[in-house]
mmCIF file of C-alpha atoms and ligand atoms in Angstrom:
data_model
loop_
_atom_site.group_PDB
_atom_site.id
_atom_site.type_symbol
_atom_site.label_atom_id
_atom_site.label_comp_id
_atom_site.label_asym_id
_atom_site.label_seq_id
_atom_site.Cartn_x
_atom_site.Cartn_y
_atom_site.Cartn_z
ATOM 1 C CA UNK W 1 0.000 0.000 0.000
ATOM 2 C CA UNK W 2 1.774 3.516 -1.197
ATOM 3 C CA UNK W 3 1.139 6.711 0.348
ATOM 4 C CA UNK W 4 0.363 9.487 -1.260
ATOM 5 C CA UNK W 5 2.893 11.802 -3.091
ATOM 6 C CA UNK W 6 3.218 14.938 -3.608
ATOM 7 C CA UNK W 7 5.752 16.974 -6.064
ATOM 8 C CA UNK W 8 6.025 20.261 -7.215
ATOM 9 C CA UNK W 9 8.120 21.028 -9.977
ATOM 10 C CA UNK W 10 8.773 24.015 -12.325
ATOM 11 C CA UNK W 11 5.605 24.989 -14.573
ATOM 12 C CA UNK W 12 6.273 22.382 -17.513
ATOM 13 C CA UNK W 13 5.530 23.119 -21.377
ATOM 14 C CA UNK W 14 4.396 21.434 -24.368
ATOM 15 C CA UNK W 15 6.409 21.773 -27.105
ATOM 16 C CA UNK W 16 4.179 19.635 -29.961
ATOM 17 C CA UNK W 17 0.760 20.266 -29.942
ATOM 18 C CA UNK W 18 -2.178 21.068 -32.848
ATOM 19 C CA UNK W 19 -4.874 23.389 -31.290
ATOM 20 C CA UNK W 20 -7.435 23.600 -34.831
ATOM 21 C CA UNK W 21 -9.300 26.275 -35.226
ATOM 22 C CA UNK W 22 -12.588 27.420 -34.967
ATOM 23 C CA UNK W 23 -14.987 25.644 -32.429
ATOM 24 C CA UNK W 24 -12.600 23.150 -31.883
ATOM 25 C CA UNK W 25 -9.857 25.630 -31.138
ATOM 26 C CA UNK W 26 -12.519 26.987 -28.698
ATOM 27 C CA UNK W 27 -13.238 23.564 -27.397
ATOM 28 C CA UNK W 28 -9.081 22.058 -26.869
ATOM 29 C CA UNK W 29 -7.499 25.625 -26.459
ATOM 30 C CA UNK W 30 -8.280 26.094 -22.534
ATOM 31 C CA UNK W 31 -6.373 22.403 -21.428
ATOM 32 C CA UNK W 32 -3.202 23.756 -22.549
ATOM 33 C CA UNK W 33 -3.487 27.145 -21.677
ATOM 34 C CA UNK W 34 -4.138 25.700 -17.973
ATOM 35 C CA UNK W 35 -1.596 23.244 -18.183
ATOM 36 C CA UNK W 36 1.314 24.380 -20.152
ATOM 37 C CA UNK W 37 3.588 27.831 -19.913
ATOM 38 C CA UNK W 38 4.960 27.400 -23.705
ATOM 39 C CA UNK W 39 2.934 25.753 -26.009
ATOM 40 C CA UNK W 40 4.439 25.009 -29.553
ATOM 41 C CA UNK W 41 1.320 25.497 -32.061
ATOM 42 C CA UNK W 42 1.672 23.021 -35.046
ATOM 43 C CA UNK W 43 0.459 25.058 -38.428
ATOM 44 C CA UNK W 44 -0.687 22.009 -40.463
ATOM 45 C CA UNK W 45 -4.199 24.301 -40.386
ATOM 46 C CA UNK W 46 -5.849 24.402 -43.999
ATOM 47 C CA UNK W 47 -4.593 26.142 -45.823
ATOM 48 C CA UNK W 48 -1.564 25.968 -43.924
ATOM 49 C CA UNK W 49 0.134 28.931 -41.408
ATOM 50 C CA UNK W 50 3.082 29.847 -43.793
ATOM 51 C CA UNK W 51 3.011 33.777 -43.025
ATOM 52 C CA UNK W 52 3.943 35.773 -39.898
ATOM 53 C CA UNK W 53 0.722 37.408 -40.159
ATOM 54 C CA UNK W 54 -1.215 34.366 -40.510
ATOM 55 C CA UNK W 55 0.648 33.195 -37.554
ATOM 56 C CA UNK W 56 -0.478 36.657 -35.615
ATOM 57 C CA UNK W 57 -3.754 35.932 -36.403
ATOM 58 C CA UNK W 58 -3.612 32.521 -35.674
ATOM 59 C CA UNK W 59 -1.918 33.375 -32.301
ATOM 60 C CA UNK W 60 -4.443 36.074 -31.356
ATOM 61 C CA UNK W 61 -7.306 33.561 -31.922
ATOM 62 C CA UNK W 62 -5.593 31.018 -29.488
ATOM 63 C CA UNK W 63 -5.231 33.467 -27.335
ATOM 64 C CA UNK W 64 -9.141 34.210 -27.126
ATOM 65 C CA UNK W 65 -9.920 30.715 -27.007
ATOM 66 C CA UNK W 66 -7.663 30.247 -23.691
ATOM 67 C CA UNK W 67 -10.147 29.984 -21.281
ATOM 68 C CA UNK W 68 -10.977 32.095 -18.038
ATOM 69 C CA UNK W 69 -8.301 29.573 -16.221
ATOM 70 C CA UNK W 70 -5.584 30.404 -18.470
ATOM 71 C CA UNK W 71 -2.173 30.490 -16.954
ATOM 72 C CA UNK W 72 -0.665 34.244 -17.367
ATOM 73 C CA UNK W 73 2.663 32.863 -18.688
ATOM 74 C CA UNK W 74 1.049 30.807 -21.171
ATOM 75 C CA UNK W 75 2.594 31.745 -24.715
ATOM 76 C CA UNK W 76 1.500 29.978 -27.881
ATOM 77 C CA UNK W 77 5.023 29.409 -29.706
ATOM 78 C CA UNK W 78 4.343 29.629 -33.369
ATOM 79 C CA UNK W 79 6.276 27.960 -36.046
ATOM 80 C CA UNK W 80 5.821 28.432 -39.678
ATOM 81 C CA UNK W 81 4.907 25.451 -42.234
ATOM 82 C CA UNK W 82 8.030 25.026 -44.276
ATOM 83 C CA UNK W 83 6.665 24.554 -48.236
ATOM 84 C CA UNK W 84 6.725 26.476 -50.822
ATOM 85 C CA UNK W 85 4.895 29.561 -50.480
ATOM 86 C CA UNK W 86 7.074 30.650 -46.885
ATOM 87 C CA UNK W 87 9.589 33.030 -47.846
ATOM 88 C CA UNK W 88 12.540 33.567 -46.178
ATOM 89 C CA UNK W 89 12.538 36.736 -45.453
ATOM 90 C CA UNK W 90 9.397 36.574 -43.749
ATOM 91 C CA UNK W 91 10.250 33.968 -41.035
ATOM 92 C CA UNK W 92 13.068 35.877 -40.535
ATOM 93 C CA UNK W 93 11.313 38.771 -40.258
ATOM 94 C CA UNK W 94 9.005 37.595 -37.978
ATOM 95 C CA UNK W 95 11.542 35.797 -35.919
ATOM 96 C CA UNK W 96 12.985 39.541 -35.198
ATOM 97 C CA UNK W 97 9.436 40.715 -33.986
ATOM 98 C CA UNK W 98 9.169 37.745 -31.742
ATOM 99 C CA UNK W 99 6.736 36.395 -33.358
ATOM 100 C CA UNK W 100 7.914 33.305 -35.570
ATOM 101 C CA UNK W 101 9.719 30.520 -33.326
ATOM 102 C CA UNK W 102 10.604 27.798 -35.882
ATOM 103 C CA UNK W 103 9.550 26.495 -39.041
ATOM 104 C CA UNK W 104 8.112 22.843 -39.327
ATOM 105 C CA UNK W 105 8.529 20.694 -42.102
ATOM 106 C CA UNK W 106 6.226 18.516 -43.038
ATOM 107 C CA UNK W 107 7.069 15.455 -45.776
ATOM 108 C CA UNK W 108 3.789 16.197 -47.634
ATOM 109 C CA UNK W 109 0.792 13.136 -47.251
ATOM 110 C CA UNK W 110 2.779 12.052 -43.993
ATOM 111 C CA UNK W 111 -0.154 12.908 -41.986
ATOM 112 C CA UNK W 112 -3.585 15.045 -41.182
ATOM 113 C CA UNK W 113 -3.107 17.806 -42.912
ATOM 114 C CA UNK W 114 0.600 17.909 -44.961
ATOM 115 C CA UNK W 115 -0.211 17.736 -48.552
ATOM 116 C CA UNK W 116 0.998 20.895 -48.508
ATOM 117 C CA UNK W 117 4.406 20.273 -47.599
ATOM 118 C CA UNK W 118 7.517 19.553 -49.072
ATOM 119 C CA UNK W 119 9.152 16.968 -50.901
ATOM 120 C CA UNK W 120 12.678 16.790 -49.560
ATOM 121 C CA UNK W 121 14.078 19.117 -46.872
ATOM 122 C CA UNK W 122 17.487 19.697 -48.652
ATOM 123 C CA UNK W 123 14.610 21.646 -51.425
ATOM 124 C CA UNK W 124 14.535 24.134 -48.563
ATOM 125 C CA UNK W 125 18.548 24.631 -48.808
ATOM 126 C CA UNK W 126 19.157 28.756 -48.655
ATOM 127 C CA UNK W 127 16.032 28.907 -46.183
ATOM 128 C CA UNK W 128 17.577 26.228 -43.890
ATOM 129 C CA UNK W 129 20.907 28.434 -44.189
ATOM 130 C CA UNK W 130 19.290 31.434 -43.200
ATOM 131 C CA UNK W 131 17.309 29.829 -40.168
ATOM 132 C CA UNK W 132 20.879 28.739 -38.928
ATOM 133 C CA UNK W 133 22.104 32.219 -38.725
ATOM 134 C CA UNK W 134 19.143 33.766 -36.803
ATOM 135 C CA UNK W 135 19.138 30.886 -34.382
ATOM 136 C CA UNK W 136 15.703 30.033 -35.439
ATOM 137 C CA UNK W 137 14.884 26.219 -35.038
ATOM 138 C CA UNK W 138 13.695 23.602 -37.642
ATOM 139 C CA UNK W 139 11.160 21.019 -36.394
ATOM 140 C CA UNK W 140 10.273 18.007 -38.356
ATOM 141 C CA UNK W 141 7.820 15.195 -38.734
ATOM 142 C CA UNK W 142 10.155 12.700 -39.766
ATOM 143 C CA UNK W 143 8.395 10.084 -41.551
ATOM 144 C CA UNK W 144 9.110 8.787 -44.922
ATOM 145 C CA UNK W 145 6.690 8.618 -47.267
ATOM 146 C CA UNK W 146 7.737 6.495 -49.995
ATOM 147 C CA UNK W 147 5.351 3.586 -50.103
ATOM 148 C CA UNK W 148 7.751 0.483 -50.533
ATOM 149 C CA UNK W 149 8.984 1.603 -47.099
ATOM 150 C CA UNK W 150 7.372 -0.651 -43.907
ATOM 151 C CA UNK W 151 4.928 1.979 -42.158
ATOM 152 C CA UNK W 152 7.343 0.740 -39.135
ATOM 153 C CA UNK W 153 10.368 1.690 -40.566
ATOM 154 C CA UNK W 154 9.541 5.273 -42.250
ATOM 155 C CA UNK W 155 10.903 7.118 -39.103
ATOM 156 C CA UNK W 156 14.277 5.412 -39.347
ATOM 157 C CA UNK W 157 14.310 5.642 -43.289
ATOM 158 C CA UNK W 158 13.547 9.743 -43.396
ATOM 159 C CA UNK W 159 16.328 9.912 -40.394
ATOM 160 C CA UNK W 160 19.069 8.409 -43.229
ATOM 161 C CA UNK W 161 17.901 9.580 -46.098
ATOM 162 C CA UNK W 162 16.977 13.140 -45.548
ATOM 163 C CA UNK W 163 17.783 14.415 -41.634
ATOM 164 C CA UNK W 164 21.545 12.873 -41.768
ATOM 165 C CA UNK W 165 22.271 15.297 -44.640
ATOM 166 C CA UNK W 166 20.887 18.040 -43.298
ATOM 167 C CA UNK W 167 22.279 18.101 -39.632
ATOM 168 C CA UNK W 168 25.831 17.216 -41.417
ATOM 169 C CA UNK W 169 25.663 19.822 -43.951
ATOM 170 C CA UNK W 170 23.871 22.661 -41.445
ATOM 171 C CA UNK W 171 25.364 22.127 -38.381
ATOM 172 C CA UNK W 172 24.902 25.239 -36.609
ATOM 173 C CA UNK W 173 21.346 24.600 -37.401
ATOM 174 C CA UNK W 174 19.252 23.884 -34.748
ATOM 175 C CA UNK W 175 17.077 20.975 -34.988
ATOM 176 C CA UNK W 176 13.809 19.102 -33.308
ATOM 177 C CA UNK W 177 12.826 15.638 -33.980
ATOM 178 C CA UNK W 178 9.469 15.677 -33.096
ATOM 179 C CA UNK W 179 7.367 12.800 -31.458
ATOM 180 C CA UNK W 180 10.070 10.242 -31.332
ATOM 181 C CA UNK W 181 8.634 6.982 -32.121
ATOM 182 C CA UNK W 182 11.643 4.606 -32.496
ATOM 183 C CA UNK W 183 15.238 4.031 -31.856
ATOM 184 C CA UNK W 184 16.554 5.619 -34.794
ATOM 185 C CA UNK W 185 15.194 8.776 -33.702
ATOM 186 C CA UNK W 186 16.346 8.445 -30.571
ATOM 187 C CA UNK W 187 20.091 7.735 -32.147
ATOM 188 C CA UNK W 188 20.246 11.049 -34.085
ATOM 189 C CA UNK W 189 19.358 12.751 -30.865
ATOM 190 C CA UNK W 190 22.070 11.384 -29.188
ATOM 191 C CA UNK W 191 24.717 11.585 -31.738
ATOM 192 C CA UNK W 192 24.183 15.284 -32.350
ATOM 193 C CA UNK W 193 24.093 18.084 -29.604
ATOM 194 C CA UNK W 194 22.357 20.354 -31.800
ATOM 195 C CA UNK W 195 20.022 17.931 -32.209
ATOM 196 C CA UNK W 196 16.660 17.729 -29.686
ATOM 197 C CA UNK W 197 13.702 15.413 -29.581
ATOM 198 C CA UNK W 198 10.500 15.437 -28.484
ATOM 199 C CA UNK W 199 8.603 12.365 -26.983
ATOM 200 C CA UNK W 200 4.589 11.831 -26.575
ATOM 201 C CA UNK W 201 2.717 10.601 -23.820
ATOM 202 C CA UNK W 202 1.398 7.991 -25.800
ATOM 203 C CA UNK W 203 4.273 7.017 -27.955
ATOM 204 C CA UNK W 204 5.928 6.702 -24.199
ATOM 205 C CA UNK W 205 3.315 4.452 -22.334
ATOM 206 C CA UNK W 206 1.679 2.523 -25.622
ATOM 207 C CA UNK W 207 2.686 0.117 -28.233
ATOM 208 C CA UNK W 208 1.387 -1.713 -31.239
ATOM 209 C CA UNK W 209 0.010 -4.451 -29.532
ATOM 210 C CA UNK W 210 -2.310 -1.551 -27.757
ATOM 211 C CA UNK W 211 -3.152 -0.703 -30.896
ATOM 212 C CA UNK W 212 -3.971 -4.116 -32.540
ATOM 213 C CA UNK W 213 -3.792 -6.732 -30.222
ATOM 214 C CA UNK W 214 -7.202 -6.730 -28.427
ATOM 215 C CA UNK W 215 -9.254 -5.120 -31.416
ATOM 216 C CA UNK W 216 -8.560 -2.320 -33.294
ATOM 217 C CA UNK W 217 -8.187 0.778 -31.479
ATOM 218 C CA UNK W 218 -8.861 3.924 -33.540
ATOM 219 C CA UNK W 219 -8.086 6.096 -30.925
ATOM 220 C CA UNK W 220 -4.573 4.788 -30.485
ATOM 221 C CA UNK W 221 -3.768 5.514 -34.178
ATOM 222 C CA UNK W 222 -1.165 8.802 -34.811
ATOM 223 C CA UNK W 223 1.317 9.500 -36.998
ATOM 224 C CA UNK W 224 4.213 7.924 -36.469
ATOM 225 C CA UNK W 225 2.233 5.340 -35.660
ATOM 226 C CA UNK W 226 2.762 3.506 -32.445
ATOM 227 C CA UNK W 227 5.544 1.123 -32.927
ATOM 228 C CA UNK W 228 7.019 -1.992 -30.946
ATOM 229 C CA UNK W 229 7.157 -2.736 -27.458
ATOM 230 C CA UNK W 230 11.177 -2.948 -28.087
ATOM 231 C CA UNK W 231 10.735 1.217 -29.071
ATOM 232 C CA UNK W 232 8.344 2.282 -26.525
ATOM 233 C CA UNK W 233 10.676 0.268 -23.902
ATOM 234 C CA UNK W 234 13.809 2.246 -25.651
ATOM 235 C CA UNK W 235 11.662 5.797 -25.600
ATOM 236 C CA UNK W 236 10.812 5.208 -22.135
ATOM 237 C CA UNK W 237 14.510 4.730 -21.059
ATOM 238 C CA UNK W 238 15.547 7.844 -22.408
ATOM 239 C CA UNK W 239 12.653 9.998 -21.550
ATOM 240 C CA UNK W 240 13.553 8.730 -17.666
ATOM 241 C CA UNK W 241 16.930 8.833 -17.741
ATOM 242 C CA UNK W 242 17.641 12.492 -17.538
ATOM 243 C CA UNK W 243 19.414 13.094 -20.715
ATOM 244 C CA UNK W 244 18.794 16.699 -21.655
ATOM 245 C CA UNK W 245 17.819 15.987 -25.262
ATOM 246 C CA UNK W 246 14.689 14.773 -24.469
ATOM 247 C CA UNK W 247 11.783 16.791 -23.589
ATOM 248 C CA UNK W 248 7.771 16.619 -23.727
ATOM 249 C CA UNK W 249 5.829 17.449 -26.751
ATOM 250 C CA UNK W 250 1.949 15.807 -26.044
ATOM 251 C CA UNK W 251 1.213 16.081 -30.116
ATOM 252 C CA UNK W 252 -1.905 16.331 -29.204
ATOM 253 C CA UNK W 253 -4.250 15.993 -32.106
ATOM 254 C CA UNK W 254 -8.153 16.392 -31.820
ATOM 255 C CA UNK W 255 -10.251 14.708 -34.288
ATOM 256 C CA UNK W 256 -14.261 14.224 -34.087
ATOM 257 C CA UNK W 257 -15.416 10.906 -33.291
ATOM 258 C CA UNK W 258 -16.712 11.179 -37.220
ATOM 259 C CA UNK W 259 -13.142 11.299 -37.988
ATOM 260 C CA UNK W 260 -11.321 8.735 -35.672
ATOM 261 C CA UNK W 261 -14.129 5.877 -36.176
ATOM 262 C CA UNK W 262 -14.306 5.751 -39.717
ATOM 263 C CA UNK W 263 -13.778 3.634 -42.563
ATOM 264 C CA UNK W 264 -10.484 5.570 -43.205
ATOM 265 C CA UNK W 265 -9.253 6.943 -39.633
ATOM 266 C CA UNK W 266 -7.852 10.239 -38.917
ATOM 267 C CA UNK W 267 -4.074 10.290 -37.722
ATOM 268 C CA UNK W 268 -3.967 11.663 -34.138
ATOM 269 C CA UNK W 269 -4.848 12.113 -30.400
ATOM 270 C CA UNK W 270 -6.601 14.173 -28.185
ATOM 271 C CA UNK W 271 -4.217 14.031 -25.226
ATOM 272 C CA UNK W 272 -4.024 17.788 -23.786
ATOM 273 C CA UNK W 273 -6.707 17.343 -20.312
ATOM 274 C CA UNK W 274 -4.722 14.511 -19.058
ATOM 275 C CA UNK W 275 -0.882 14.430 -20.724
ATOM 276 C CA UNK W 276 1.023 15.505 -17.225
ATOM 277 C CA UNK W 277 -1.141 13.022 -15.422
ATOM 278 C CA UNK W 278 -0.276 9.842 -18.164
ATOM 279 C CA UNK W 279 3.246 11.032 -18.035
ATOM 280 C CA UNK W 280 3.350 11.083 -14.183
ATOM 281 C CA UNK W 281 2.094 7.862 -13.740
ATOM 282 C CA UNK W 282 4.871 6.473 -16.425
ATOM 283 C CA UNK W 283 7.561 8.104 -14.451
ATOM 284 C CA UNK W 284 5.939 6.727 -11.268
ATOM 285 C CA UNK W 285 5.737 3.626 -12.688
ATOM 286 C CA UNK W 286 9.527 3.596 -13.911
ATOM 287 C CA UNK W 287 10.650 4.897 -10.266
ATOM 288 C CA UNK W 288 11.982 7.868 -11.923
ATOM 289 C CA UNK W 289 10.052 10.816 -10.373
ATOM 290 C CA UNK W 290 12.797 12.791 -9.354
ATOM 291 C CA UNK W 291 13.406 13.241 -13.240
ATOM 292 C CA UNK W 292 10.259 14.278 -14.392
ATOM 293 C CA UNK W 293 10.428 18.328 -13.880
ATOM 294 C CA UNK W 294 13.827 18.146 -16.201
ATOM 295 C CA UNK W 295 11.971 15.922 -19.072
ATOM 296 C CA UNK W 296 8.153 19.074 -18.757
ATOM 297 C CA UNK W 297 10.089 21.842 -17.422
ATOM 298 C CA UNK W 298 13.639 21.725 -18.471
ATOM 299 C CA UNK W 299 14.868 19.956 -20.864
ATOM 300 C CA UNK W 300 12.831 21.652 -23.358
ATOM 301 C CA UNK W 301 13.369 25.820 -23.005
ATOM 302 C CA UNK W 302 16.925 24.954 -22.298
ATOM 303 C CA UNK W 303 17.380 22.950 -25.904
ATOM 304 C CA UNK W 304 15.472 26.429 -27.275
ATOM 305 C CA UNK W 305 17.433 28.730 -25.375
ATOM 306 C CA UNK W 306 14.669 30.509 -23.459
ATOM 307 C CA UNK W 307 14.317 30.661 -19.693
ATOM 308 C CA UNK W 308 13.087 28.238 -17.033
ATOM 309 C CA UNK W 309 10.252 28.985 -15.065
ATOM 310 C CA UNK W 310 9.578 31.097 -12.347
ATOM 311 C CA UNK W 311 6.110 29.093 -11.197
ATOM 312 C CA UNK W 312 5.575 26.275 -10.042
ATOM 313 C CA UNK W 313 2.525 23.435 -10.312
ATOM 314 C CA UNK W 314 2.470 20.800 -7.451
ATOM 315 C CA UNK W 315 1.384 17.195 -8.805
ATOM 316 C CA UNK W 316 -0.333 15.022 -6.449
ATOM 317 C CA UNK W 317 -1.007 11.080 -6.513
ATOM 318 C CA UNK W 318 -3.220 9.181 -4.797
ATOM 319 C CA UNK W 319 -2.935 5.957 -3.905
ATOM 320 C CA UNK W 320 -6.470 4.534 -4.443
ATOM 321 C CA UNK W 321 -8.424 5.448 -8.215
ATOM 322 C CA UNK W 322 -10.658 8.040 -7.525
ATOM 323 C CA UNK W 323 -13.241 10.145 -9.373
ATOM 324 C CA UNK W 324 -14.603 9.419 -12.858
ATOM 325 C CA UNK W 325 -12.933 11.600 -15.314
ATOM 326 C CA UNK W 326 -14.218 12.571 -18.434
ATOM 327 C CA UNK W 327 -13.486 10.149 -21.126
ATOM 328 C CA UNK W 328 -14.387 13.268 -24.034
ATOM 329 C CA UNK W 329 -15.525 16.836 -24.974
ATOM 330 C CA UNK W 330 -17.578 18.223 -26.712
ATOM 331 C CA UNK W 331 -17.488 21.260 -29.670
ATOM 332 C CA UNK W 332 -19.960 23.844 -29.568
ATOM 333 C CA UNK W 333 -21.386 21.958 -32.545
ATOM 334 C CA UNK W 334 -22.360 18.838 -30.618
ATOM 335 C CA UNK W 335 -18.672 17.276 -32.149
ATOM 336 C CA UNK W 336 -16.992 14.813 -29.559
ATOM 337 C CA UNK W 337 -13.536 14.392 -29.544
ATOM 338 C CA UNK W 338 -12.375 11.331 -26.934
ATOM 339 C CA UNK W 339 -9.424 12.152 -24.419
ATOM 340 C CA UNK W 340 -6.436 9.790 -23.757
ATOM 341 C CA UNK W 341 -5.202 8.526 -20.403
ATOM 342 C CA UNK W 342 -8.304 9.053 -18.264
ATOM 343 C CA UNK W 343 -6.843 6.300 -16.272
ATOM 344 C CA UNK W 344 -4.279 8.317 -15.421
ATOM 345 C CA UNK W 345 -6.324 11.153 -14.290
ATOM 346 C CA UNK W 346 -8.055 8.727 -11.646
ATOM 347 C CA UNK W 347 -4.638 9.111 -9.798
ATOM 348 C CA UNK W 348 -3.004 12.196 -10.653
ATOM 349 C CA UNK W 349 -4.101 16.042 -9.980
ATOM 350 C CA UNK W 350 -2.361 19.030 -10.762
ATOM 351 C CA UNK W 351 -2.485 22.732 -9.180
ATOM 352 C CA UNK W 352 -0.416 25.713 -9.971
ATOM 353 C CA UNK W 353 1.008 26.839 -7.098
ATOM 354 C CA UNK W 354 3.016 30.115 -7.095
HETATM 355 O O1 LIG P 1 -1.090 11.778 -35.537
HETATM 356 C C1 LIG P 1 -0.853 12.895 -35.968
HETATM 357 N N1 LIG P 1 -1.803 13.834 -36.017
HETATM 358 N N2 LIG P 1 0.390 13.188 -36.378
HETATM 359 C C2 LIG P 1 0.672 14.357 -36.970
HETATM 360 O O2 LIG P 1 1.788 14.551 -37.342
HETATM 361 C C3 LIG P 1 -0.405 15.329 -37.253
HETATM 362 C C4 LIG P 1 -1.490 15.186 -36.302
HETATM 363 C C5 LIG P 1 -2.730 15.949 -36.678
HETATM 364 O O3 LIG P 1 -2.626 17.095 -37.089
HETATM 365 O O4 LIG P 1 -3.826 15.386 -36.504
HETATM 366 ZN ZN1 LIG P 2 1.899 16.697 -34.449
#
């Protein structure tokens, strides 16, 4: 029988997540607002946010869909959709104003929402070149998309064939690997200190069998998909170990229930309400606690040079389940979108405490 625990660590961030737009922005907006100090805004909207002042305007409408329980700190990070119409002198320009963050590239038909992206990232050469010199990060989804690749191996073929390249080639360019899904991801991370990666809540606690073993679990299916238990295990280790490459990005993804239990199923999950709670409960679980403010709170403004908070939220577990949380939410439209890792939530609370 455990006792309860209690930890307060620095306010964390979330530095992957997709917040929509419209009622569903309205509906997902306030979870990370109350959770998260730095949120990283994916702009795979469509069309896609490939201008600093679509990425005002997308930032003031987060910012009015944050909820009454907002935290004051929070800041919606926005990054750019590397393709064809960004121009280089724009992100730059709005990297000066403070506006721009990164630029995301996105190997077009990958996933929800990327057939407007690019090709090959080399393609993006002179803009790469220029992002190096104003310190202004590149994040990618690395996935191949060839077709004769394994849907299990894309990750580690995209690493070779297009990241390798780049990193060698650009080195003072600083780069994100973004939800980690395999070992070869982890590897590039290691081998390069420019080099950062981010790591889900549910690429951390789940695994194909989840997905397929016990029928098919729409919910559970995100781009990169969900690999082996042999990657989770390895994403795991590293996420606990306190090496200061890794850091949390939810990649949170809301889809309707339309859209994730259909005949074709929509790439991504809804993981914002309960993500510090699911990855609490890992760290519990891997007796690794005392390393869990580095991989929310650290890990990640220190790989992006920024500073570490000044607040603090104190996480509490209880050792018996308790409560009934709620397993989805609802748009304004009547659209339901389910959460992950309510079982999670029957353990964990979270309050912001300074
Ligand atoms: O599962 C995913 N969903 N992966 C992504 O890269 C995109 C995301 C989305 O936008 O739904
Ligand atoms: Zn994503």
């Amino acid at each position: 029988m455990s006792d309860t625990i209690t930890l307060d660590i620095d306010a964390p961030d979330d530095w992957h997540v997709h917040l929509r737009d419209d009622e569903m922005l309205d509906a997902v907006a306030p979870f990370t607002a109350e959770a998260f100090r730095h949120a990283l805004i994916m702009p795979n909207l469509v069309p896609p946010v490939t201008s600093t002042a679509l990425a005002v305007a997308y930032r003031d409408r987060i910012l009015a869909a944050a909820g009454p329980n907002a935290r004051a700190d929070f800041t919606p990070m926005m990054a750019l959709y590397l393709n064809d119409q960004l121009e280089t002198a724009d992100l730059l320009a709005g990297a000066t104003d403070g506006v721009v963050f990164g630029a995301k590239f996105y190997p077009a038909g990958a996933t929800t929402n990327s057939a407007a992206g690019g090709t090959s990232l080399l393609d993006y050469r002179g803009t790469l070149e220029a992002m190096a010199g104003a310190g202004i990060p590149l994040l990618v989804h690395a996935e191949s998309t060839d077709p004769e690749v394994d849907i299990f191996d894309r990750e580690a073929v995209f690493i070779e064939q297009q990241m390798v390249p780049v990193i060698e080639q650009i080195p003072e360019l600083r780069v994100t690997v973004e939800h980690i899904s395999t070992r070869a991801g982890l590897e590039i991370v290691r081998d390069h200190p420019q080099v950062g990666g981010s790591i889900t809540p549910h690429h951390l606690t789940c695994d194909r069998s989840d997905l397929l073993a016990n029928g098919m679990r729409p919910e559970l299916y995100c781009k990169p998909v969900i690999n082996s238990r042999e990657e989770r295990i390895a994403i795991a280790t590293a996420a606990t170990s306190g090496d200061r490459s890794f850091f949390f990005g939810t990649d949170s993804a809301p889809h309707p229930l339309s859209k994730k239990e259909a005949a074709t199923v929509a790439a991504g999950i809804f993981n914002a309400p309960y993500a510090l709670e699911v990855v609490a409960e890992l760290f519990h679980e891997w007796g690794a606690l005392d390393k869990l403010e580095a991989f929310v709170s650290h890990h990640g403004v220190d790989h992006y040079g920024l500073e570490r908070a000044a607040t603090k939220v104190r996480l509490t577990r209880r050792p018996d389940c308790e409560g009934d949380p709620a397993q989805s939410v609802c748009t304004a439209g009547g659209a339901e979108v389910r959460i992950f890792g309510a079982d999670a939530a029957r353990r964990w609370t979270w309050e912001p405490i300074r």
